[in-house]
């Protein structure tokens, strides 16, 4: 087995954090000091129980979560940090693989099935534990066993950024045979977007702002139009190529220039008032709803100022640090704040199903498109080059994918 993992070795993690902090030292991230390591020639681990399977990977996307590992960004002031994690966290959760071995008690998948990971880091299903109430309801992202020890203490399992990995069957989902590889590799990020919009769906006629047009922001723009075609979507991004893509996916307008002035114009709001410090500004009557796909102090402070009274601020993870921001609009304007982590179970048109299955159906039926998202592919061995491109993020980079099946 070949696998890429985050090594929770404290000196190494601190060195990685230090290197990531300054532009001048960022090159060190690509050297042996990084806590993200690549192990080759690991003997394939045996299946530890009858309900486990072995999956041979074909491809796996690179996500913000992987970049967070590469830069060791989780803040020592964030709520995530105290939760015990295993010594190794295997990277990659946007995978497409094929079941190559199944234990005798496996019933949900078969050898030859195309599968991906559903419950990644959190989740009783990932740890092969009896399900907690949230996991039993299909909402594994809010699993209450996040800090619990897994059923087996295994040194090597692998995950999406591996040539193969082992997993309990309930951790996986089956990929519809009609989907192409390029479509299948986009199921996970599209599921994040669909879950975010179904957790905070706009009403007809609402003006909705999407802050940040990376892959998730773009996927949210499209999900908004599928779930509520009668809303008006405004896209906000610093880069032209992302805004062009946003318009192709259904955004109605681009919020350009000064954000407060532009938002007031867009929504017919009040004049923008200035404080003693000319930088401190506020207006009344902004957007009904904003999806924050940027994260951090600036986006929070700005996002809640771009909303009307009783508007809704939707925070889409994963910003891994505690941040400072001006919360006064939250109470003063009686805003609602909704947090989103990945995906789970949805209710849609009278059915209850996993976000993954809803999204797969939409892609298969042409209701939702993921065409044009995969912009770059690297071999698994060249994962550092994939990170180099992700960190530089020049125009034209959308979803980066690792090819896990080719040998060289
Ligand atoms: Zn992801
Ligand atoms: Zn659970």
Coordinates of C-alpha atoms and ligand atoms in Angstrom, one line a residue:
X1 CA 0.0 0.0 0.0
X2 CA 1.1 3.5 -0.8
X3 CA -0.5 6.2 1.4
X4 CA -0.3 9.9 2.3
X5 CA -1.0 10.8 5.9
X6 CA -0.7 13.5 8.5
X7 CA 1.7 12.5 11.3
X8 CA 0.6 13.9 14.7
X9 CA 4.2 14.3 15.9
X10 CA 4.3 17.5 17.9
X11 CA 7.7 18.9 16.8
X12 CA 6.9 18.1 13.2
X13 CA 3.4 19.7 13.5
X14 CA 5.0 22.9 15.0
X15 CA 7.6 23.0 12.3
X16 CA 4.9 22.7 9.6
X17 CA 2.9 25.5 11.2
X18 CA 6.0 27.7 11.4
X19 CA 6.9 27.1 7.8
X20 CA 3.4 27.8 6.6
X21 CA 3.2 31.2 8.5
X22 CA 5.5 33.2 6.3
X23 CA 5.9 33.5 2.5
X24 CA 9.7 33.3 2.8
X25 CA 9.6 29.9 4.6
X26 CA 6.7 28.3 2.8
X27 CA 9.1 26.4 0.5
X28 CA 10.0 24.3 3.6
X29 CA 6.5 22.8 3.4
X30 CA 7.7 20.8 0.4
X31 CA 10.6 19.3 2.3
X32 CA 10.9 16.4 4.8
X33 CA 9.9 18.6 7.7
X34 CA 6.2 18.5 6.7
X35 CA 3.9 16.6 9.0
X36 CA 2.2 15.3 5.8
X37 CA 4.2 12.2 4.8
X38 CA 4.1 9.7 2.0
X39 CA 4.6 6.0 3.0
X40 CA 5.4 3.6 0.2
X41 CA 5.9 -0.2 0.4
X42 CA 3.6 -0.7 3.4
X43 CA 2.3 -4.3 3.3
X44 CA -1.4 -4.4 2.5
X45 CA -3.1 -4.6 6.0
X46 CA -5.4 -7.6 6.5
X47 CA -9.1 -6.9 7.0
X48 CA -9.6 -6.8 10.8
X49 CA -13.2 -8.0 10.9
X50 CA -15.8 -9.7 8.7
X51 CA -17.6 -6.4 7.9
X52 CA -14.5 -4.8 6.4
X53 CA -13.6 -4.3 2.7
X54 CA -10.5 -3.4 0.7
X55 CA -10.9 -0.7 -1.9
X56 CA -8.5 0.0 -4.8
X57 CA -8.6 3.7 -5.5
X58 CA -8.9 5.2 -9.0
X59 CA -8.9 8.9 -8.2
X60 CA -9.4 11.4 -5.4
X61 CA -9.9 15.1 -5.2
X62 CA -7.8 17.6 -3.3
X63 CA -9.9 19.6 -0.8
X64 CA -9.3 22.6 1.6
X65 CA -9.2 20.0 4.4
X66 CA -6.1 18.4 2.8
X67 CA -4.5 21.8 2.4
X68 CA -5.2 22.4 6.2
X69 CA -3.3 19.3 7.0
X70 CA -0.4 20.3 4.7
X71 CA -0.1 23.6 6.5
X72 CA -1.1 22.1 9.9
X73 CA -3.5 25.0 10.3
X74 CA -5.8 23.8 13.2
X75 CA -5.4 26.5 15.8
X76 CA -4.6 25.6 19.4
X77 CA -7.4 28.0 20.2
X78 CA -10.1 26.2 18.1
X79 CA -12.7 23.8 19.5
X80 CA -11.4 21.1 17.2
X81 CA -8.0 20.9 18.8
X82 CA -8.7 19.2 22.1
X83 CA -10.4 16.2 20.4
X84 CA -8.1 13.2 20.5
X85 CA -7.0 12.1 17.0
X86 CA -5.1 9.0 16.1
X87 CA -1.4 9.3 15.5
X88 CA -2.0 9.1 11.7
X89 CA -4.8 10.8 9.8
X90 CA -4.9 9.5 6.2
X91 CA -5.6 12.2 3.7
X92 CA -8.2 12.2 0.9
X93 CA -12.0 11.9 1.2
X94 CA -13.2 12.8 -2.3
X95 CA -12.4 9.4 -3.7
X96 CA -13.6 6.9 -6.4
X97 CA -12.5 3.3 -5.9
X98 CA -13.4 -0.3 -6.6
X99 CA -14.1 -3.0 -3.9
X100 CA -11.4 -5.7 -4.4
X101 CA -12.0 -7.8 -1.3
X102 CA -14.9 -8.1 1.1
X103 CA -15.2 -9.9 4.4
X104 CA -17.8 -12.7 4.8
X105 CA -20.3 -10.4 6.7
X106 CA -20.3 -7.7 4.1
X107 CA -23.8 -7.2 2.6
X108 CA -23.9 -3.5 1.5
X109 CA -21.3 -3.7 -1.3
X110 CA -19.7 -6.4 -3.5
X111 CA -16.4 -7.0 -5.1
X112 CA -16.4 -4.9 -8.3
X113 CA -18.7 -2.2 -7.0
X114 CA -17.5 1.4 -7.4
X115 CA -17.5 3.1 -4.0
X116 CA -16.4 6.3 -2.2
X117 CA -15.9 7.3 1.4
X118 CA -19.0 8.8 3.0
X119 CA -18.1 9.1 6.7
X120 CA -14.5 10.4 6.7
X121 CA -12.9 11.7 9.9
X122 CA -16.0 11.9 12.2
X123 CA -18.5 9.2 12.4
X124 CA -19.2 5.9 14.2
X125 CA -19.3 4.4 10.7
X126 CA -15.7 5.4 10.2
X127 CA -14.6 4.0 13.6
X128 CA -16.7 0.9 13.2
X129 CA -18.6 1.6 16.5
X130 CA -22.3 1.2 17.2
X131 CA -24.0 4.3 15.9
X132 CA -24.6 7.3 18.2
X133 CA -28.1 8.9 17.8
X134 CA -26.8 11.4 15.2
X135 CA -25.1 8.8 13.1
X136 CA -28.2 6.6 13.4
X137 CA -30.2 9.4 11.9
X138 CA -27.6 9.7 9.0
X139 CA -26.0 12.9 10.3
X140 CA -22.5 11.5 10.8
X141 CA -20.8 14.9 10.5
X142 CA -22.2 15.8 14.0
X143 CA -21.3 12.4 15.5
X144 CA -21.0 12.5 19.2
X145 CA -18.3 9.8 19.2
X146 CA -15.8 12.1 17.4
X147 CA -13.4 11.7 20.3
X148 CA -14.0 8.0 20.9
X149 CA -11.4 5.4 20.3
X150 CA -12.1 3.3 17.1
X151 CA -13.1 -0.3 17.4
X152 CA -9.6 -1.4 16.2
X153 CA -6.3 0.3 16.9
X154 CA -4.9 -0.1 13.3
X155 CA -1.6 1.6 12.3
X156 CA -2.3 1.6 8.6
X157 CA -5.8 1.8 7.0
X158 CA -5.2 4.4 4.2
X159 CA -7.9 6.6 2.7
X160 CA -8.5 8.4 -0.5
X161 CA -4.9 9.5 -1.1
X162 CA -3.7 5.9 -1.2
X163 CA -3.5 3.3 -4.0
X164 CA -5.8 1.2 -1.8
X165 CA -7.3 1.3 1.7
X166 CA -9.4 -0.8 4.1
X167 CA -12.7 0.3 5.7
X168 CA -15.8 -1.0 7.4
X169 CA -18.5 -1.4 4.8
X170 CA -20.8 1.2 6.5
X171 CA -18.2 3.9 5.9
X172 CA -18.7 3.7 2.2
X173 CA -21.4 4.6 -0.4
X174 CA -22.0 3.1 -3.8
X175 CA -21.4 5.3 -6.8
X176 CA -24.1 5.1 -9.5
X177 CA -22.8 3.2 -12.6
X178 CA -24.0 5.9 -15.0
X179 CA -21.6 8.5 -13.6
X180 CA -18.3 9.2 -15.3
X181 CA -15.1 9.2 -13.2
X182 CA -14.9 13.0 -13.5
X183 CA -18.5 13.3 -12.2
X184 CA -18.0 10.8 -9.5
X185 CA -14.9 12.6 -8.1
X186 CA -17.1 15.7 -7.7
X187 CA -19.9 14.0 -5.6
X188 CA -18.4 14.9 -2.3
X189 CA -17.8 18.7 -2.9
X190 CA -21.2 18.9 -4.6
X191 CA -22.8 17.2 -1.5
X192 CA -21.2 19.9 0.8
X193 CA -22.9 22.5 -1.3
X194 CA -26.3 20.8 -1.5
X195 CA -26.3 20.1 2.2
X196 CA -25.5 23.8 2.9
X197 CA -28.4 25.0 0.8
X198 CA -30.9 22.4 2.2
X199 CA -29.9 23.4 5.8
X200 CA -30.7 27.1 5.0
X201 CA -32.9 27.2 1.9
X202 CA -33.9 30.6 0.6
X203 CA -37.5 31.5 0.0
X204 CA -38.8 32.6 -3.4
X205 CA -37.7 36.2 -4.2
X206 CA -34.8 36.4 -1.8
X207 CA -31.6 38.1 -2.7
X208 CA -28.8 35.7 -1.8
X209 CA -25.0 36.5 -1.6
X210 CA -22.4 33.8 -2.1
X211 CA -19.1 35.0 -0.6
X212 CA -16.1 33.3 -2.2
X213 CA -16.3 31.3 -5.5
X214 CA -13.9 28.4 -4.9
X215 CA -15.3 25.0 -5.7
X216 CA -17.7 25.0 -2.8
X217 CA -19.0 28.6 -3.5
X218 CA -19.5 27.7 -7.1
X219 CA -21.3 24.5 -6.2
X220 CA -23.5 26.4 -3.8
X221 CA -24.5 28.9 -6.5
X222 CA -25.8 26.0 -8.6
X223 CA -27.5 24.3 -5.7
X224 CA -29.3 27.5 -4.9
X225 CA -30.8 27.6 -8.3
X226 CA -31.8 23.9 -8.3
X227 CA -33.4 24.2 -4.8
X228 CA -35.0 27.6 -5.2
X229 CA -35.0 28.8 -8.8
X230 CA -36.9 31.9 -7.7
X231 CA -34.0 33.4 -5.7
X232 CA -31.6 36.0 -7.0
X233 CA -28.0 35.0 -6.6
X234 CA -25.1 37.4 -6.3
X235 CA -21.5 36.1 -6.5
X236 CA -18.5 37.7 -4.8
X237 CA -14.9 36.8 -5.6
X238 CA -11.6 38.6 -6.3
X239 CA -11.0 36.7 -9.5
X240 CA -12.6 37.1 -12.8
X241 CA -12.3 33.4 -14.0
X242 CA -14.3 32.3 -10.9
X243 CA -16.9 34.9 -11.5
X244 CA -17.3 33.9 -15.1
X245 CA -17.8 30.3 -13.9
X246 CA -20.3 31.5 -11.3
X247 CA -22.4 33.2 -14.0
X248 CA -22.3 30.0 -16.2
X249 CA -23.6 28.1 -13.2
X250 CA -26.6 30.4 -12.7
X251 CA -25.5 33.4 -10.7
X252 CA -27.6 36.4 -11.6
X253 CA -25.1 39.1 -10.7
X254 CA -21.6 39.8 -9.6
X255 CA -21.0 41.9 -6.5
X256 CA -18.1 44.1 -7.6
X257 CA -16.3 47.1 -6.3
X258 CA -16.7 48.2 -2.7
X259 CA -18.7 45.5 -1.1
X260 CA -20.9 47.7 1.2
X261 CA -21.7 50.2 -1.5
X262 CA -22.4 47.5 -4.0
X263 CA -24.6 45.5 -1.6
X264 CA -26.6 48.7 -0.7
X265 CA -27.1 49.4 -4.4
X266 CA -28.0 45.8 -5.1
X267 CA -30.6 45.6 -2.4
X268 CA -32.0 49.2 -2.4
X269 CA -30.4 49.8 1.1
X270 CA -29.7 52.9 3.0
X271 CA -26.7 55.2 2.5
X272 CA -23.4 53.7 3.8
X273 CA -22.6 55.5 7.0
X274 CA -19.0 56.1 8.0
X275 CA -17.5 56.2 11.6
X276 CA -14.7 58.2 13.0
X277 CA -12.4 55.7 11.4
X278 CA -13.5 56.0 7.8
X279 CA -12.9 52.2 7.5
X280 CA -15.8 51.5 9.9
X281 CA -18.9 51.5 7.9
X282 CA -22.5 50.2 8.0
X283 CA -25.8 50.4 6.1
X284 CA -29.3 49.1 6.5
X285 CA -31.2 46.8 4.2
X286 CA -28.8 44.3 2.7
X287 CA -29.1 40.7 1.5
X288 CA -31.6 38.3 2.9
X289 CA -29.0 35.5 3.2
X290 CA -25.3 35.1 2.7
X291 CA -23.3 31.9 2.4
X292 CA -19.8 32.5 3.7
X293 CA -17.3 30.3 1.8
X294 CA -14.3 32.4 2.7
X295 CA -14.1 32.0 6.5
X296 CA -12.1 34.0 9.0
X297 CA -12.4 37.4 10.7
X298 CA -12.7 39.6 7.7
X299 CA -15.4 37.5 6.0
X300 CA -17.4 37.3 9.3
X301 CA -17.2 41.1 10.0
X302 CA -18.1 41.9 6.4
X303 CA -20.7 39.1 5.9
X304 CA -22.9 40.1 8.8
X305 CA -22.8 43.8 7.7
X306 CA -24.0 42.9 4.2
X307 CA -27.3 41.4 5.5
X308 CA -30.6 43.1 6.2
X309 CA -32.1 42.9 9.7
X310 CA -33.2 39.3 10.6
X311 CA -31.1 38.1 7.6
X312 CA -29.3 34.7 7.7
X313 CA -25.6 34.2 7.8
X314 CA -24.6 30.7 6.7
X315 CA -21.0 29.7 7.7
X316 CA -19.7 26.9 5.5
X317 CA -16.7 25.1 7.2
X318 CA -13.7 24.7 7.4
X319 CA -11.8 27.6 8.8
X320 CA -9.7 25.9 11.6
X321 CA -8.8 28.8 13.8
X322 CA -10.6 31.0 16.4
X323 CA -10.9 34.5 14.8
X324 CA -11.8 38.0 16.0
X325 CA -14.8 39.7 14.4
X326 CA -17.4 42.4 15.1
X327 CA -20.5 40.5 16.3
X328 CA -22.6 43.6 17.0
X329 CA -24.7 43.2 13.8
X330 CA -25.6 39.7 14.9
X331 CA -27.6 40.8 18.0
X332 CA -28.4 44.4 16.9
X333 CA -29.9 43.3 13.6
X334 CA -31.3 40.0 15.1
X335 CA -29.5 37.9 12.5
X336 CA -29.6 34.1 12.3
X337 CA -26.3 32.3 12.1
X338 CA -26.2 28.7 10.7
X339 CA -23.1 26.5 10.6
X340 CA -22.5 23.8 8.0
X341 CA -20.2 20.8 8.2
X342 CA -20.0 18.6 5.1
X343 CA -23.1 16.4 4.5
X344 CA -25.5 13.9 6.0
X345 CA -29.1 13.1 5.6
X346 CA -31.6 15.2 3.6
X347 CA -35.4 15.5 3.2
X348 CA -36.3 16.2 -0.4
X349 CA -39.6 15.9 -2.2
X350 CA -41.0 13.6 0.5
X351 CA -37.9 11.3 0.6
X352 CA -35.2 10.9 3.2
X353 CA -31.9 10.0 1.8
X354 CA -28.1 10.6 2.2
X355 CA -26.9 13.9 0.6
X356 CA -24.5 11.7 -1.5
X357 CA -27.4 9.8 -3.0
X358 CA -29.5 12.8 -3.8
X359 CA -26.5 14.5 -5.5
X360 CA -25.7 11.4 -7.5
X361 CA -29.3 11.3 -8.8
X362 CA -29.2 15.0 -9.7
X363 CA -25.9 14.6 -11.6
X364 CA -27.2 11.4 -13.4
X365 CA -30.5 13.1 -14.3
X366 CA -28.7 16.2 -15.6
X367 CA -30.4 18.4 -13.0
X368 CA -27.0 19.4 -11.5
X369 CA -23.8 19.6 -13.5
X370 CA -20.2 19.1 -12.3
X371 CA -18.8 19.5 -15.8
X372 CA -15.8 21.8 -16.0
X373 CA -14.8 21.6 -12.3
X374 CA -11.9 19.2 -12.6
X375 CA -9.1 21.5 -13.9
X376 CA -5.9 19.6 -13.1
X377 CA -4.8 16.0 -12.4
X378 CA -1.6 14.8 -10.8
X379 CA -0.2 11.3 -10.1
X380 CA -0.4 10.2 -6.5
X381 CA 3.4 10.3 -6.4
X382 CA 3.4 14.0 -7.4
X383 CA 1.0 15.1 -4.6
X384 CA 3.5 17.8 -3.5
X385 CA 3.1 19.4 -7.0
X386 CA -0.7 19.3 -6.5
X387 CA -0.3 21.1 -3.2
X388 CA 2.1 23.6 -4.8
X389 CA -0.6 24.5 -7.4
X390 CA -3.3 24.6 -4.7
X391 CA -1.3 27.0 -2.6
X392 CA -0.5 29.3 -5.5
X393 CA -4.1 29.1 -6.8
X394 CA -3.5 30.9 -10.1
X395 CA -6.5 31.6 -12.4
X396 CA -8.0 28.5 -14.0
X397 CA -7.5 26.2 -10.9
X398 CA -10.8 24.7 -9.7
X399 CA -10.8 21.0 -8.6
X400 CA -7.4 19.3 -8.5
X401 CA -7.5 15.5 -8.6
X402 CA -4.9 12.8 -7.8
X403 CA -4.7 9.8 -10.1
X404 CA -4.3 7.0 -7.6
X405 CA -4.2 4.1 -10.1
X406 CA -1.2 4.9 -12.3
X407 CA 2.1 3.4 -11.0
X408 CA 4.7 5.9 -12.0
Ligands
LIG1 ZN1 -13.9 17.8 0.5
LIG2 ZN1 -21.7 8.8 15.7

